[in-house]
mmCIF file of C-alpha atoms and ligand atoms in Angstrom:
data_model
loop_
_atom_site.group_PDB
_atom_site.id
_atom_site.type_symbol
_atom_site.label_atom_id
_atom_site.label_comp_id
_atom_site.label_asym_id
_atom_site.label_seq_id
_atom_site.Cartn_x
_atom_site.Cartn_y
_atom_site.Cartn_z
ATOM 1 C CA MET A 1 5.518 19.715 13.672
ATOM 2 C CA THR A 2 3.167 16.819 14.350
ATOM 3 C CA VAL A 3 4.350 13.441 13.155
ATOM 4 C CA LEU A 4 1.806 10.870 11.988
ATOM 5 C CA PRO A 5 2.274 7.361 13.423
ATOM 6 C CA VAL A 6 2.025 4.769 10.625
ATOM 7 C CA ALA A 7 1.799 0.967 10.777
ATOM 8 C CA VAL A 8 2.693 -1.219 7.801
ATOM 9 C CA VAL A 9 1.104 -4.647 7.295
ATOM 10 C CA ILE A 10 2.928 -7.243 5.189
ATOM 11 C CA SER A 11 2.859 -10.878 4.130
ATOM 12 C CA GLY A 12 6.004 -11.038 2.011
ATOM 13 C CA ARG A 13 9.377 -9.521 1.333
ATOM 14 C CA GLY A 14 8.445 -6.015 2.360
ATOM 15 C CA SER A 15 10.255 -3.887 -0.187
ATOM 16 C CA ASN A 16 7.448 -1.306 -0.101
ATOM 17 C CA MET A 17 7.545 -1.344 3.689
ATOM 18 C CA GLU A 18 11.285 -0.634 3.507
ATOM 19 C CA ALA A 19 10.744 2.246 1.080
ATOM 20 C CA ILE A 20 8.097 3.738 3.380
ATOM 21 C CA VAL A 21 10.434 3.424 6.378
ATOM 22 C CA ARG A 22 13.490 4.789 4.570
ATOM 23 C CA ALA A 23 11.590 7.838 3.346
ATOM 24 C CA SER A 24 10.557 8.537 6.940
ATOM 25 C CA LEU A 25 14.098 8.597 8.293
ATOM 26 C CA SER A 26 14.902 12.115 7.155
ATOM 27 C CA GLY A 27 14.517 14.748 9.820
ATOM 28 C CA THR A 28 11.788 16.475 7.843
ATOM 29 C CA SER A 29 9.387 13.523 7.449
ATOM 30 C CA ARG A 30 5.861 14.168 8.682
ATOM 31 C CA TYR A 31 5.285 10.479 9.471
ATOM 32 C CA ARG A 32 7.130 7.691 11.240
ATOM 33 C CA VAL A 33 6.609 3.954 11.132
ATOM 34 C CA VAL A 34 5.744 2.748 14.616
ATOM 35 C CA ARG A 35 5.179 -0.936 13.838
ATOM 36 C CA VAL A 36 5.361 -3.555 11.099
ATOM 37 C CA VAL A 37 2.833 -6.369 11.411
ATOM 38 C CA ALA A 38 2.982 -9.626 9.431
ATOM 39 C CA ASP A 39 0.448 -12.411 9.130
ATOM 40 C CA ARG A 40 3.110 -15.117 9.210
ATOM 41 C CA ASP A 41 6.470 -15.727 10.894
ATOM 42 C CA GLY A 42 8.307 -16.324 7.660
ATOM 43 C CA ALA A 43 7.549 -12.960 6.031
ATOM 44 C CA GLY A 44 10.928 -11.784 4.725
ATOM 45 C CA GLY A 45 10.020 -8.195 5.478
ATOM 46 C CA LEU A 46 10.189 -8.877 9.225
ATOM 47 C CA THR A 47 13.984 -9.239 9.009
ATOM 48 C CA ARG A 48 14.175 -6.012 7.007
ATOM 49 C CA ALA A 49 12.048 -4.189 9.578
ATOM 50 C CA VAL A 50 14.218 -5.384 12.456
ATOM 51 C CA ALA A 51 17.330 -4.232 10.565
ATOM 52 C CA LEU A 52 15.682 -0.812 10.174
ATOM 53 C CA GLY A 53 14.976 -0.670 13.911
ATOM 54 C CA ILE A 54 11.190 -0.859 13.583
ATOM 55 C CA PRO A 55 9.161 -2.848 16.171
ATOM 56 C CA THR A 56 7.498 -5.901 14.624
ATOM 57 C CA SER A 57 4.645 -8.236 15.498
ATOM 58 C CA VAL A 58 3.207 -11.340 13.951
ATOM 59 C CA VAL A 59 -0.506 -12.125 13.997
ATOM 60 C CA PRO A 60 -0.214 -15.698 12.701
ATOM 61 C CA VAL A 61 -3.157 -16.337 10.456
ATOM 62 C CA LYS A 62 -2.861 -20.080 10.923
ATOM 63 C CA GLN A 63 -3.712 -19.770 14.601
ATOM 64 C CA PHE A 64 -7.170 -18.322 13.992
ATOM 65 C CA SER A 65 -10.218 -20.396 13.293
ATOM 66 C CA ASP A 66 -11.856 -17.870 10.985
ATOM 67 C CA ARG A 67 -11.383 -14.559 9.267
ATOM 68 C CA ALA A 68 -13.357 -12.580 11.851
ATOM 69 C CA ALA A 69 -11.073 -13.770 14.668
ATOM 70 C CA PHE A 70 -7.930 -12.989 12.648
ATOM 71 C CA ASP A 71 -9.214 -9.547 11.657
ATOM 72 C CA ALA A 72 -10.103 -8.728 15.269
ATOM 73 C CA ALA A 73 -6.608 -9.689 16.438
ATOM 74 C CA LEU A 74 -4.976 -7.676 13.645
ATOM 75 C CA ALA A 75 -7.150 -4.652 14.423
ATOM 76 C CA ALA A 76 -6.265 -4.890 18.133
ATOM 77 C CA GLU A 77 -2.544 -5.065 17.305
ATOM 78 C CA LEU A 78 -2.769 -2.032 15.025
ATOM 79 C CA GLU A 79 -4.769 0.006 17.515
ATOM 80 C CA ALA A 80 -2.327 -0.883 20.305
ATOM 81 C CA SER A 81 0.520 0.443 18.128
ATOM 82 C CA GLY A 82 -1.026 3.908 18.170
ATOM 83 C CA ALA A 83 -0.949 4.096 14.371
ATOM 84 C CA GLN A 84 -3.222 6.699 12.812
ATOM 85 C CA LEU A 85 -2.562 5.412 9.289
ATOM 86 C CA VAL A 86 -2.246 1.782 8.201
ATOM 87 C CA ALA A 87 -0.458 0.895 4.965
ATOM 88 C CA LEU A 88 -1.060 -2.573 3.538
ATOM 89 C CA ALA A 89 2.077 -3.436 1.577
ATOM 90 C CA GLY A 90 2.015 -6.851 -0.059
ATOM 91 C CA PHE A 91 -0.532 -8.099 2.463
ATOM 92 C CA MET A 92 -2.114 -11.155 0.872
ATOM 93 C CA ARG A 93 -5.365 -11.488 2.840
ATOM 94 C CA ILE A 94 -8.776 -10.039 2.122
ATOM 95 C CA LEU A 95 -10.020 -8.005 5.073
ATOM 96 C CA SER A 96 -13.612 -8.111 6.290
ATOM 97 C CA ALA A 97 -16.031 -5.226 5.861
ATOM 98 C CA GLU A 98 -15.963 -4.789 9.673
ATOM 99 C CA PHE A 99 -12.186 -4.360 9.653
ATOM 100 C CA VAL A 100 -12.299 -1.914 6.758
ATOM 101 C CA GLN A 101 -15.011 0.124 8.463
ATOM 102 C CA ARG A 102 -12.997 0.259 11.692
ATOM 103 C CA PHE A 103 -10.076 1.879 9.831
ATOM 104 C CA GLU A 104 -12.145 3.855 7.352
ATOM 105 C CA GLY A 105 -10.184 6.671 5.746
ATOM 106 C CA LYS A 106 -6.981 5.509 7.450
ATOM 107 C CA LEU A 107 -6.296 2.337 5.498
ATOM 108 C CA LEU A 108 -4.153 2.327 2.340
ATOM 109 C CA ASN A 109 -3.178 -0.370 -0.133
ATOM 110 C CA ILE A 110 -0.827 -0.559 -3.082
ATOM 111 C CA HIS A 111 -1.865 -2.611 -6.077
ATOM 112 C CA PRO A 112 0.356 -3.458 -9.062
ATOM 113 C CA SER A 113 -1.874 -2.200 -11.881
ATOM 114 C CA LEU A 114 -3.446 0.973 -13.134
ATOM 115 C CA LEU A 115 -6.743 0.511 -11.295
ATOM 116 C CA PRO A 116 -9.543 0.000 -12.130
ATOM 117 C CA LYS A 117 -7.755 -2.308 -14.584
ATOM 118 C CA TYR A 118 -6.626 -5.709 -13.346
ATOM 119 C CA LYS A 119 -7.951 -6.054 -9.837
ATOM 120 C CA GLY A 120 -6.773 -9.257 -8.167
ATOM 121 C CA LEU A 121 -3.729 -11.370 -9.034
ATOM 122 C CA ASP A 122 -1.270 -11.806 -11.944
ATOM 123 C CA THR A 123 -1.622 -8.203 -13.009
ATOM 124 C CA HIS A 124 1.616 -7.990 -15.015
ATOM 125 C CA ALA A 125 0.865 -11.114 -17.056
ATOM 126 C CA ARG A 126 -2.657 -9.878 -17.701
ATOM 127 C CA ALA A 127 -1.483 -6.448 -18.879
ATOM 128 C CA LEU A 128 1.065 -8.094 -21.208
ATOM 129 C CA ALA A 129 -1.468 -10.605 -22.535
ATOM 130 C CA ALA A 130 -3.881 -7.771 -23.286
ATOM 131 C CA GLY A 131 -1.194 -5.952 -25.295
ATOM 132 C CA ASP A 132 -1.388 -2.848 -23.128
ATOM 133 C CA SER A 133 1.146 -0.157 -23.869
ATOM 134 C CA GLU A 134 0.959 1.317 -20.370
ATOM 135 C CA HIS A 135 0.976 -0.287 -16.925
ATOM 136 C CA GLY A 136 1.912 0.608 -13.377
ATOM 137 C CA ALA A 137 0.786 0.679 -9.766
ATOM 138 C CA SER A 138 -1.906 2.420 -7.747
ATOM 139 C CA VAL A 139 -2.107 3.568 -4.127
ATOM 140 C CA HIS A 140 -5.704 3.690 -2.930
ATOM 141 C CA PHE A 141 -7.809 3.964 0.164
ATOM 142 C CA VAL A 142 -9.237 0.589 1.089
ATOM 143 C CA THR A 143 -12.964 -0.054 0.943
ATOM 144 C CA ALA A 144 -14.868 -3.306 1.340
ATOM 145 C CA GLU A 145 -14.596 -3.926 -2.418
ATOM 146 C CA LEU A 146 -11.327 -5.731 -3.238
ATOM 147 C CA ASP A 147 -8.891 -3.313 -4.959
ATOM 148 C CA GLY A 148 -11.897 -1.045 -5.447
ATOM 149 C CA GLY A 149 -11.300 1.937 -3.146
ATOM 150 C CA PRO A 150 -10.631 5.457 -4.433
ATOM 151 C CA VAL A 151 -7.223 5.807 -6.082
ATOM 152 C CA ILE A 152 -4.903 8.528 -4.782
ATOM 153 C CA MET A 153 -1.772 8.175 -6.907
ATOM 154 C CA GLN A 154 -0.542 6.052 -9.778
ATOM 155 C CA GLY A 155 2.922 5.330 -11.072
ATOM 156 C CA ARG A 156 2.858 4.725 -14.806
ATOM 157 C CA LEU A 157 5.358 3.117 -17.166
ATOM 158 C CA ARG A 158 5.428 1.970 -20.766
ATOM 159 C CA LEU A 159 5.457 -1.718 -21.563
ATOM 160 C CA ARG A 160 8.181 -2.781 -24.000
ATOM 161 C CA ALA A 161 8.380 -5.386 -26.734
ATOM 162 C CA GLY A 162 9.686 -8.605 -25.213
ATOM 163 C CA ASP A 163 8.689 -7.654 -21.658
ATOM 164 C CA THR A 164 8.114 -10.536 -19.224
ATOM 165 C CA PRO A 165 6.039 -10.428 -16.033
ATOM 166 C CA ASP A 166 9.265 -10.539 -13.968
ATOM 167 C CA ALA A 167 10.866 -7.671 -15.868
ATOM 168 C CA VAL A 168 7.690 -5.611 -15.542
ATOM 169 C CA SER A 169 7.394 -6.457 -11.851
ATOM 170 C CA ALA A 170 10.875 -5.059 -11.204
ATOM 171 C CA ARG A 171 10.045 -1.776 -12.947
ATOM 172 C CA VAL A 172 6.662 -1.527 -11.233
ATOM 173 C CA HIS A 173 8.343 -2.021 -7.863
ATOM 174 C CA THR A 174 10.682 0.882 -8.616
ATOM 175 C CA LEU A 175 7.645 3.089 -9.129
ATOM 176 C CA GLU A 176 5.865 1.685 -6.086
ATOM 177 C CA HIS A 177 8.823 2.643 -3.909
ATOM 178 C CA ILE A 178 8.334 6.258 -5.005
ATOM 179 C CA ILE A 179 4.560 6.595 -4.860
ATOM 180 C CA TYR A 180 3.792 4.801 -1.596
ATOM 181 C CA PRO A 181 6.050 6.961 0.617
ATOM 182 C CA HIS A 182 4.870 10.016 -1.320
ATOM 183 C CA VAL A 183 1.213 9.286 -0.495
ATOM 184 C CA CYS A 184 2.074 8.662 3.178
ATOM 185 C CA SER A 185 3.817 12.058 3.259
ATOM 186 C CA LEU A 186 0.867 13.832 1.634
ATOM 187 C CA ILE A 187 -1.556 12.313 4.138
ATOM 188 C CA ALA A 188 0.752 13.160 7.040
ATOM 189 C CA ALA A 189 0.913 16.750 5.791
ATOM 190 C CA GLY A 190 -2.904 16.887 5.744
ATOM 191 C CA ARG A 191 -2.950 17.405 1.950
ATOM 192 C CA ILE A 192 -4.788 14.168 1.129
ATOM 193 C CA GLU A 193 -7.930 13.125 2.982
ATOM 194 C CA CYS A 194 -10.665 10.567 2.507
ATOM 195 C CA ARG A 195 -14.141 11.885 3.304
ATOM 196 C CA ALA A 196 -17.272 9.815 2.755
ATOM 197 C CA GLY A 197 -15.408 7.521 0.385
ATOM 198 C CA ALA A 198 -13.962 10.311 -1.785
ATOM 199 C CA VAL A 199 -10.397 11.631 -1.961
ATOM 200 C CA PHE A 200 -9.687 15.311 -1.359
ATOM 201 C CA PHE A 201 -6.384 16.915 -2.367
ATOM 202 C CA ASP A 202 -5.619 20.300 -0.821
ATOM 203 C CA GLY A 203 -9.293 20.541 0.127
ATOM 204 C CA ALA A 204 -10.719 19.900 -3.373
ATOM 205 C CA PRO A 205 -12.152 16.625 -4.669
ATOM 206 C CA LEU A 206 -9.540 14.612 -6.555
ATOM 207 C CA THR A 207 -11.173 13.729 -9.857
ATOM 208 C CA GLU A 208 -8.176 11.882 -11.369
ATOM 209 C CA PRO A 209 -5.369 10.090 -9.533
ATOM 210 C CA LEU A 210 -2.133 11.994 -9.011
ATOM 211 C CA ILE A 211 0.406 10.651 -11.521
ATOM 212 C CA GLU A 212 4.077 9.797 -11.181
ATOM 213 C CA GLU A 213 5.864 8.996 -14.425
ATOM 214 C CA ASN A 214 9.385 7.878 -13.817
ATOM 215 C CA ASP A 215 11.713 7.650 -16.798
ATOM 216 C CA ALA A 216 14.256 5.577 -14.919
ATOM 217 C CA ALA A 217 11.645 2.884 -14.420
ATOM 218 C CA ALA A 218 9.767 3.344 -17.661
HETATM 219 C C1 LIG B 301 3.691 -5.120 -4.622
HETATM 220 O O1 LIG B 301 3.840 -5.294 -5.999
HETATM 221 C C2 LIG B 301 2.325 -4.555 -4.300
HETATM 222 O O2 LIG B 301 1.791 -3.781 -5.319
HETATM 223 C C3 LIG B 301 1.494 -5.798 -4.130
HETATM 224 O O3 LIG B 301 2.343 -6.740 -3.541
HETATM 225 C C4 LIG B 301 3.697 -6.439 -3.874
HETATM 226 C C5 LIG B 301 4.448 -6.363 -2.577
HETATM 227 O O4 LIG B 301 5.834 -6.275 -2.765
HETATM 228 N N1 LIG B 301 0.317 -5.514 -3.356
HETATM 229 P P1 LIG B 301 6.787 -6.048 -1.509
HETATM 230 O O5 LIG B 301 6.480 -7.160 -0.495
HETATM 231 O O6 LIG B 301 6.507 -4.702 -0.951
HETATM 232 O O7 LIG B 301 8.171 -6.172 -2.069
#
């Protein structure tokens, strides 16, 4: 069985990174996490990664004069890791078109909304303010358009009367921790592919995202 080497890129606490790593620890996983890269020393997820026995690196954004220099250093670090799939997980920087092109079809992101709704920040507050009944998270391939790449899988939950952004965030995270490892496994198994900017599932174009509805989180 071939095992796909995966790198995870973080800026923050890294709970999605941890879920991706933990799901890979079973003997049957088709992927393994070879490196966790953060853009700052203080990213809480670095401590988690070390505790999980995963090699870590920091590409400190503050030390680079511009985005192109930072992106080049990040790309070099990821390529040196041998990763064939890169999962952005709470990575708070916008990557250049050059970077995205370099990792085309091998670069994933998770976004806390049902894309194409609520690209950008404050997604939970925006969904609540709009009175939406449904919300969730999306795993997508990354393209040069922010939060605009083709969606692979969504986790969906129902919003409740009295919900706050923090309460929703906790439930969305529960779903994220299911869907992100699941997508990594499907890619590692060769069941999901990105060709010419479109997602293929078991060889056929994916016309709607795969859906995970989790009652425990909903
Ligand atoms: C997640 O909600 C993800 O959707 C967003 O950033 C958050 C990261 O959380 N991109 P964590 O650092 O994985 O806990």
